[in-house]
Amino acid sequence: MPLVSMNEFLPKAKEKKFAVGQFNINNLEFTQAITEAAMEENAPIIFGVSEGALRYMGMEYTVAMAEAAAKKSGLPIALHLDHGSTFEVAMACIRAGFSSVMFDGSHHAYEDNIRLTKEVVKAAHAMGVSVEGELGTIGGVEDDLHVDEDAAQLANPEEAIRFYEETGVDALAIAVGTAHGMYKGEPKLHYDIIEAVASKIPVPVVLHGGSGVPDESIRKAIAAGAGKINVNTENQVACTAAIREALAKDANVIDPRKYLTPARNAMVEVVRNKIRLFGSNNQA
Ligand code: 13P
């Protein structure tokens, strides 16, 4: 199957109240692990690619790996730019074969965010590519993005609804109390904001910063209307812990396959558990 836009599966997620996982890819092993778990669970998935990951992997390798995964798995897979910062980077991704893009204009003034997101939506929709927008600021660190958690601003529901109406995005990320990276304490999610927005718009709310959020909070967020949930850090933690363990066990190891195989297996486990928690298993 070729890569698909998020509109292949998000309307069904919205209607049936499950969430599709966006798992960020950082290299071949991430891509393989996510695909393997999705195949085992028969789940639609989204490969998230930050601008930093794109620079690391290179555009051609990124698209080729995602296309290979979609072809091999036969699953609906979207290749999605995560936190795209400009119109130009979004267009470069679409030209290269991305099937979905996020334009993150959340650091701009509200009206500017609407205007800039609208431009991306117009161009992307003409190419059959889906678009995610963002409102409010999500705290934590994600590659080049650093937002002080105290400075992170929750989304205002009325503004979010108008943002959807004016831009026509296919998914809307709103700041509701989660943050990128692992949490020091337990995150306090504002389910009322998710519910207030999701009940008034026909597309799902996106929950960023899915790593380290307790299972029960994830279930409540999905019940309130989160239909796409992003996870990156938990895979990074599992990957690196497995590599550390393999290297510590044998100081003479030099074959990367010896430590990347357990790393990949650890990520399959993380993704499988998230897919089941999100309820997207058997929804491909
Ligand atoms: P985590 O790294 O906290 O899982 O967040 C991922 C994310 O939201 C990507 O946009």
Tab-separated table of C-alpha atoms and ligand atoms in Angstrom:
chain	number	residue	atom	x	y	z
A	1	MET	CA	0.000	0.000	0.000
A	2	PRO	CA	1.307	3.531	-0.696
A	3	LEU	CA	1.581	6.056	2.143
A	4	VAL	CA	-1.817	7.558	2.969
A	5	SER	CA	-3.083	10.835	4.372
A	6	MET	CA	-4.368	10.829	7.968
A	7	ASN	CA	-7.864	11.202	6.539
A	8	GLU	CA	-7.728	7.498	5.683
A	9	PHE	CA	-8.147	6.672	9.368
A	10	LEU	CA	-8.766	9.740	11.565
A	11	PRO	CA	-12.492	10.067	10.731
A	12	LYS	CA	-12.981	6.440	11.845
A	13	ALA	CA	-10.949	7.097	15.019
A	14	LYS	CA	-13.151	10.099	15.786
A	15	GLU	CA	-16.350	8.147	15.190
A	16	LYS	CA	-15.332	5.002	17.101
A	17	LYS	CA	-13.453	6.828	19.866
A	18	PHE	CA	-10.018	5.335	19.572
A	19	ALA	CA	-6.710	7.110	18.970
A	20	VAL	CA	-4.136	6.504	16.267
A	21	GLY	CA	-0.556	6.574	17.511
A	22	GLN	CA	2.015	8.886	16.015
A	23	PHE	CA	5.357	7.271	16.731
A	24	ASN	CA	8.350	9.380	15.800
A	25	ILE	CA	11.051	7.771	13.716
A	26	ASN	CA	14.705	8.559	14.284
A	27	ASN	CA	16.413	5.822	12.284
A	28	LEU	CA	15.821	2.486	10.552
A	29	GLU	CA	15.362	0.520	13.788
A	30	PHE	CA	12.585	2.858	14.990
A	31	THR	CA	10.849	2.503	11.621
A	32	GLN	CA	11.114	-1.288	11.671
A	33	ALA	CA	9.995	-1.621	15.296
A	34	ILE	CA	6.926	0.590	14.851
A	35	THR	CA	5.946	-1.235	11.670
A	36	GLU	CA	6.398	-4.662	13.242
A	37	ALA	CA	4.195	-3.777	16.224
A	38	ALA	CA	1.552	-2.241	13.940
A	39	MET	CA	1.538	-5.369	11.772
A	40	GLU	CA	1.128	-7.626	14.801
A	41	GLU	CA	-1.741	-5.460	16.020
A	42	ASN	CA	-3.248	-4.686	12.602
A	43	ALA	CA	-3.230	-0.978	13.435
A	44	PRO	CA	-3.081	2.198	11.345
A	45	ILE	CA	-0.063	4.302	12.303
A	46	ILE	CA	1.603	7.636	11.745
A	47	PHE	CA	5.361	8.024	11.429
A	48	GLY	CA	6.229	11.395	12.968
A	49	VAL	CA	9.362	13.111	11.692
A	50	SER	CA	10.658	16.222	13.434
A	51	GLU	CA	12.797	18.693	11.524
A	52	GLY	CA	15.782	17.518	13.589
A	53	ALA	CA	15.131	13.865	12.708
A	54	LEU	CA	14.744	14.867	9.070
A	55	ARG	CA	18.161	16.534	9.101
A	56	TYR	CA	19.626	13.454	10.798
A	57	MET	CA	18.127	10.834	8.465
A	58	GLY	CA	17.999	12.891	5.252
A	59	MET	CA	14.866	13.434	3.182
A	60	GLU	CA	15.462	10.600	0.709
A	61	TYR	CA	16.142	7.926	3.341
A	62	THR	CA	13.177	9.089	5.432
A	63	VAL	CA	10.679	8.816	2.592
A	64	ALA	CA	12.198	5.567	1.272
A	65	MET	CA	12.030	3.883	4.696
A	66	ALA	CA	8.418	4.954	5.225
A	67	GLU	CA	7.391	3.847	1.739
A	68	ALA	CA	9.090	0.475	2.284
A	69	ALA	CA	7.242	0.054	5.589
A	70	ALA	CA	3.876	0.880	3.986
A	71	LYS	CA	4.530	-1.507	1.098
A	72	LYS	CA	5.763	-4.349	3.283
A	73	SER	CA	3.010	-4.028	5.901
A	74	GLY	CA	0.001	-3.347	3.680
A	75	LEU	CA	-1.201	-1.077	6.520
A	76	PRO	CA	-2.502	2.488	6.232
A	77	ILE	CA	0.593	4.475	7.261
A	78	ALA	CA	0.935	8.252	7.112
A	79	LEU	CA	4.352	9.902	6.923
A	80	HIS	CA	3.852	13.115	8.871
A	81	LEU	CA	6.074	16.140	9.446
A	82	ASP	CA	6.060	16.869	13.200
A	83	HIS	CA	6.080	20.540	14.281
A	84	GLY	CA	6.865	21.949	10.843
A	85	SER	CA	8.053	25.506	11.421
A	86	THR	CA	7.551	27.103	7.997
A	87	PHE	CA	5.463	26.851	4.828
A	88	GLU	CA	8.678	26.032	2.950
A	89	VAL	CA	9.626	23.008	5.032
A	90	ALA	CA	6.074	21.664	4.765
A	91	MET	CA	6.160	22.022	0.973
A	92	ALA	CA	9.609	20.407	0.735
A	93	CYS	CA	8.256	17.387	2.634
A	94	ILE	CA	5.150	17.146	0.453
A	95	ARG	CA	7.250	17.364	-2.719
A	96	ALA	CA	9.473	14.549	-1.427
A	97	GLY	CA	6.534	12.218	-0.668
A	98	PHE	CA	5.196	12.995	2.842
A	99	SER	CA	1.471	12.232	3.044
A	100	SER	CA	0.785	14.526	5.998
A	101	VAL	CA	2.272	17.615	7.638
A	102	MET	CA	1.954	19.508	10.867
A	103	PHE	CA	2.322	23.245	10.709
A	104	ASP	CA	3.107	24.507	14.193
A	105	GLY	CA	2.320	28.196	14.241
A	106	SER	CA	1.647	28.196	17.989
A	107	HIS	CA	4.488	30.629	18.716
A	108	HIS	CA	2.898	33.210	16.399
A	109	ALA	CA	0.093	35.565	17.395
A	110	TYR	CA	-3.336	33.886	17.073
A	111	GLU	CA	-4.424	35.645	13.858
A	112	ASP	CA	-1.025	35.029	12.258
A	113	ASN	CA	-1.198	31.360	13.233
A	114	ILE	CA	-4.583	31.131	11.471
A	115	ARG	CA	-3.328	32.926	8.359
A	116	LEU	CA	-0.132	30.841	8.059
A	117	THR	CA	-1.862	27.522	8.786
A	118	LYS	CA	-4.511	28.333	6.158
A	119	GLU	CA	-1.809	28.742	3.508
A	120	VAL	CA	-0.357	25.320	4.339
A	121	VAL	CA	-3.829	23.715	4.340
A	122	LYS	CA	-4.670	25.173	0.932
A	123	ALA	CA	-1.488	23.882	-0.685
A	124	ALA	CA	-1.449	20.526	1.126
A	125	HIS	CA	-5.105	19.715	0.440
A	126	ALA	CA	-4.555	20.391	-3.259
A	127	MET	CA	-2.031	17.522	-3.109
A	128	GLY	CA	-4.240	15.182	-1.026
A	129	VAL	CA	-2.019	15.714	2.022
A	130	SER	CA	-3.508	16.097	5.510
A	131	VAL	CA	-2.585	18.920	7.908
A	132	GLU	CA	-2.367	19.225	11.692
A	133	GLY	CA	-2.347	22.651	13.321
A	134	GLU	CA	-1.434	23.693	16.858
A	135	LEU	CA	-2.888	26.084	19.349
A	136	GLY	CA	-1.537	26.940	22.787
A	137	THR	CA	2.019	25.962	23.633
A	138	ILE	CA	3.108	22.510	24.686
A	139	GLY	CA	5.909	22.551	27.255
A	140	GLY	CA	9.111	20.532	27.312
A	141	VAL	CA	11.867	19.799	24.821
A	142	GLU	CA	11.373	18.310	21.379
A	143	ASP	CA	14.502	18.597	19.230
A	144	ASP	CA	14.869	22.295	18.378
A	145	LEU	CA	11.751	23.262	20.354
A	146	HIS	CA	12.251	24.301	23.967
A	147	VAL	CA	9.249	25.569	25.867
A	148	ASP	CA	9.553	26.295	29.567
A	149	GLU	CA	6.775	24.243	31.201
A	150	ASP	CA	5.710	27.188	33.364
A	151	ALA	CA	5.418	29.351	30.266
A	152	ALA	CA	3.359	26.764	28.373
A	153	GLN	CA	-0.115	28.110	27.705
A	154	LEU	CA	-3.256	26.012	27.688
A	155	ALA	CA	-5.490	26.375	24.655
A	156	ASN	CA	-8.649	28.446	24.909
A	157	PRO	CA	-11.571	26.284	23.633
A	158	GLU	CA	-13.388	29.121	21.804
A	159	GLU	CA	-10.189	30.114	20.046
A	160	ALA	CA	-9.532	26.477	19.145
A	161	ILE	CA	-12.980	26.045	17.605
A	162	ARG	CA	-12.601	29.213	15.544
A	163	PHE	CA	-9.079	28.121	14.560
A	164	TYR	CA	-10.539	24.894	13.164
A	165	GLU	CA	-13.374	26.690	11.357
A	166	GLU	CA	-11.051	29.174	9.690
A	167	THR	CA	-8.211	26.836	8.774
A	168	GLY	CA	-9.932	23.528	7.949
A	169	VAL	CA	-7.125	21.436	9.489
A	170	ASP	CA	-7.577	17.650	9.603
A	171	ALA	CA	-6.394	17.324	13.218
A	172	LEU	CA	-5.892	19.926	15.913
A	173	ALA	CA	-3.168	19.810	18.554
A	174	ILE	CA	-4.141	21.842	21.594
A	175	ALA	CA	-2.142	22.371	24.748
A	176	VAL	CA	-4.023	20.599	27.549
A	177	GLY	CA	-1.296	20.012	30.138
A	178	THR	CA	0.979	17.400	28.575
A	179	ALA	CA	4.625	18.146	27.734
A	180	HIS	CA	7.280	16.709	25.463
A	181	GLY	CA	9.763	14.424	27.239
A	182	MET	CA	9.321	12.444	30.464
A	183	TYR	CA	7.505	14.033	33.412
A	184	LYS	CA	8.959	14.828	36.812
A	185	GLY	CA	5.589	14.492	38.537
A	186	GLU	CA	2.257	13.285	37.197
A	187	PRO	CA	0.935	15.464	34.349
A	188	LYS	CA	-2.347	17.212	35.023
A	189	LEU	CA	-4.478	16.886	31.925
A	190	HIS	CA	-7.384	19.243	31.234
A	191	TYR	CA	-9.981	16.806	29.910
A	192	ASP	CA	-12.592	19.577	29.976
A	193	ILE	CA	-10.640	21.495	27.321
A	194	ILE	CA	-10.321	18.381	25.116
A	195	GLU	CA	-14.042	17.712	25.478
A	196	ALA	CA	-15.097	21.333	24.892
A	197	VAL	CA	-13.136	21.449	21.622
A	198	ALA	CA	-13.610	17.877	20.355
A	199	SER	CA	-17.390	18.010	20.807
A	200	LYS	CA	-17.612	21.092	18.549
A	201	ILE	CA	-15.315	20.150	15.663
A	202	PRO	CA	-15.500	17.176	13.249
A	203	VAL	CA	-11.793	16.311	13.461
A	204	PRO	CA	-9.837	14.773	16.348
A	205	VAL	CA	-7.903	16.626	18.976
A	206	VAL	CA	-4.216	15.640	19.060
A	207	LEU	CA	-2.430	14.907	22.309
A	208	HIS	CA	1.292	15.669	22.120
A	209	GLY	CA	3.742	14.480	24.766
A	210	GLY	CA	2.202	11.008	25.142
A	211	SER	CA	5.286	9.528	26.829
A	212	GLY	CA	4.979	8.895	30.549
A	213	VAL	CA	1.277	9.806	30.744
A	214	PRO	CA	-0.451	7.230	33.005
A	215	ASP	CA	-2.673	4.743	31.144
A	216	GLU	CA	-5.793	5.910	32.938
A	217	SER	CA	-5.170	9.520	31.877
A	218	ILE	CA	-4.722	8.386	28.272
A	219	ARG	CA	-8.046	6.505	28.411
A	220	LYS	CA	-9.801	9.586	29.790
A	221	ALA	CA	-8.222	11.809	27.119
A	222	ILE	CA	-9.454	9.454	24.378
A	223	ALA	CA	-12.941	9.359	25.908
A	224	ALA	CA	-12.900	13.193	25.882
A	225	GLY	CA	-11.993	13.292	22.174
A	226	ALA	CA	-8.249	12.800	21.630
A	227	GLY	CA	-8.006	10.819	18.378
A	228	LYS	CA	-4.272	11.049	17.689
A	229	ILE	CA	-1.575	10.648	20.338
A	230	ASN	CA	2.137	11.338	19.824
A	231	VAL	CA	4.862	9.227	21.395
A	232	ASN	CA	8.593	9.626	20.976
A	233	THR	CA	10.529	9.776	24.256
A	234	GLU	CA	9.357	6.384	25.573
A	235	ASN	CA	10.807	4.702	22.491
A	236	GLN	CA	14.048	6.643	22.881
A	237	VAL	CA	14.308	5.597	26.530
A	238	ALA	CA	13.598	1.912	25.730
A	239	CYS	CA	16.033	1.925	22.813
A	240	THR	CA	18.884	3.496	24.738
A	241	ALA	CA	18.337	1.404	27.889
A	242	ALA	CA	18.526	-1.798	25.815
A	243	ILE	CA	21.726	-0.634	24.111
A	244	ARG	CA	23.305	0.308	27.481
A	245	GLU	CA	22.394	-3.057	28.910
A	246	ALA	CA	23.794	-4.975	25.926
A	247	LEU	CA	27.050	-3.008	25.993
A	248	ALA	CA	27.425	-3.360	29.764
A	249	LYS	CA	26.943	-7.115	29.505
A	250	ASP	CA	29.768	-7.558	27.000
A	251	ALA	CA	32.568	-5.000	26.808
A	252	ASN	CA	33.947	-6.668	23.672
A	253	VAL	CA	30.858	-6.283	21.512
A	254	ILE	CA	31.556	-4.444	18.258
A	255	ASP	CA	28.781	-5.677	15.950
A	256	PRO	CA	25.984	-3.043	16.039
A	257	ARG	CA	23.412	-5.739	15.310
A	258	LYS	CA	24.180	-7.262	18.710
A	259	TYR	CA	22.915	-4.188	20.564
A	260	LEU	CA	20.457	-2.792	18.014
A	261	THR	CA	18.418	-6.013	17.910
A	262	PRO	CA	17.477	-5.817	21.623
A	263	ALA	CA	16.893	-2.068	21.173
A	264	ARG	CA	14.494	-2.735	18.331
A	265	ASN	CA	12.694	-5.455	20.306
A	266	ALA	CA	12.283	-3.101	23.260
A	267	MET	CA	10.623	-0.532	20.998
A	268	VAL	CA	8.254	-3.146	19.512
A	269	GLU	CA	7.076	-3.784	23.069
A	270	VAL	CA	6.506	-0.072	23.781
A	271	VAL	CA	4.578	0.482	20.550
A	272	ARG	CA	2.476	-2.668	20.938
A	273	ASN	CA	1.368	-1.583	24.423
A	274	LYS	CA	0.511	1.926	23.229
A	275	ILE	CA	-1.492	0.635	20.258
A	276	ARG	CA	-3.569	-1.546	22.598
A	277	LEU	CA	-3.981	1.293	25.096
A	278	PHE	CA	-5.091	3.657	22.316
A	279	GLY	CA	-7.611	1.064	21.051
A	280	SER	CA	-6.275	1.249	17.476
A	281	ASN	CA	-5.536	-2.468	17.293
A	282	ASN	CA	-7.561	-4.227	14.572
A	283	GLN	CA	-8.609	-0.860	13.110
A	284	ALA	CA	-6.386	-0.937	9.997
B	1	13P	P1	7.020	12.663	23.756
B	1	13P	O1	8.432	12.651	23.274
B	1	13P	O2	6.852	13.284	25.094
B	1	13P	O3	6.393	11.302	23.652
B	1	13P	O4	6.203	13.608	22.754
B	1	13P	C1	6.177	13.297	21.388
B	1	13P	C2	5.473	14.345	20.630
B	1	13P	O5	4.548	14.973	21.096
B	1	13P	C3	5.912	14.601	19.256
B	1	13P	O6	5.305	15.726	18.706
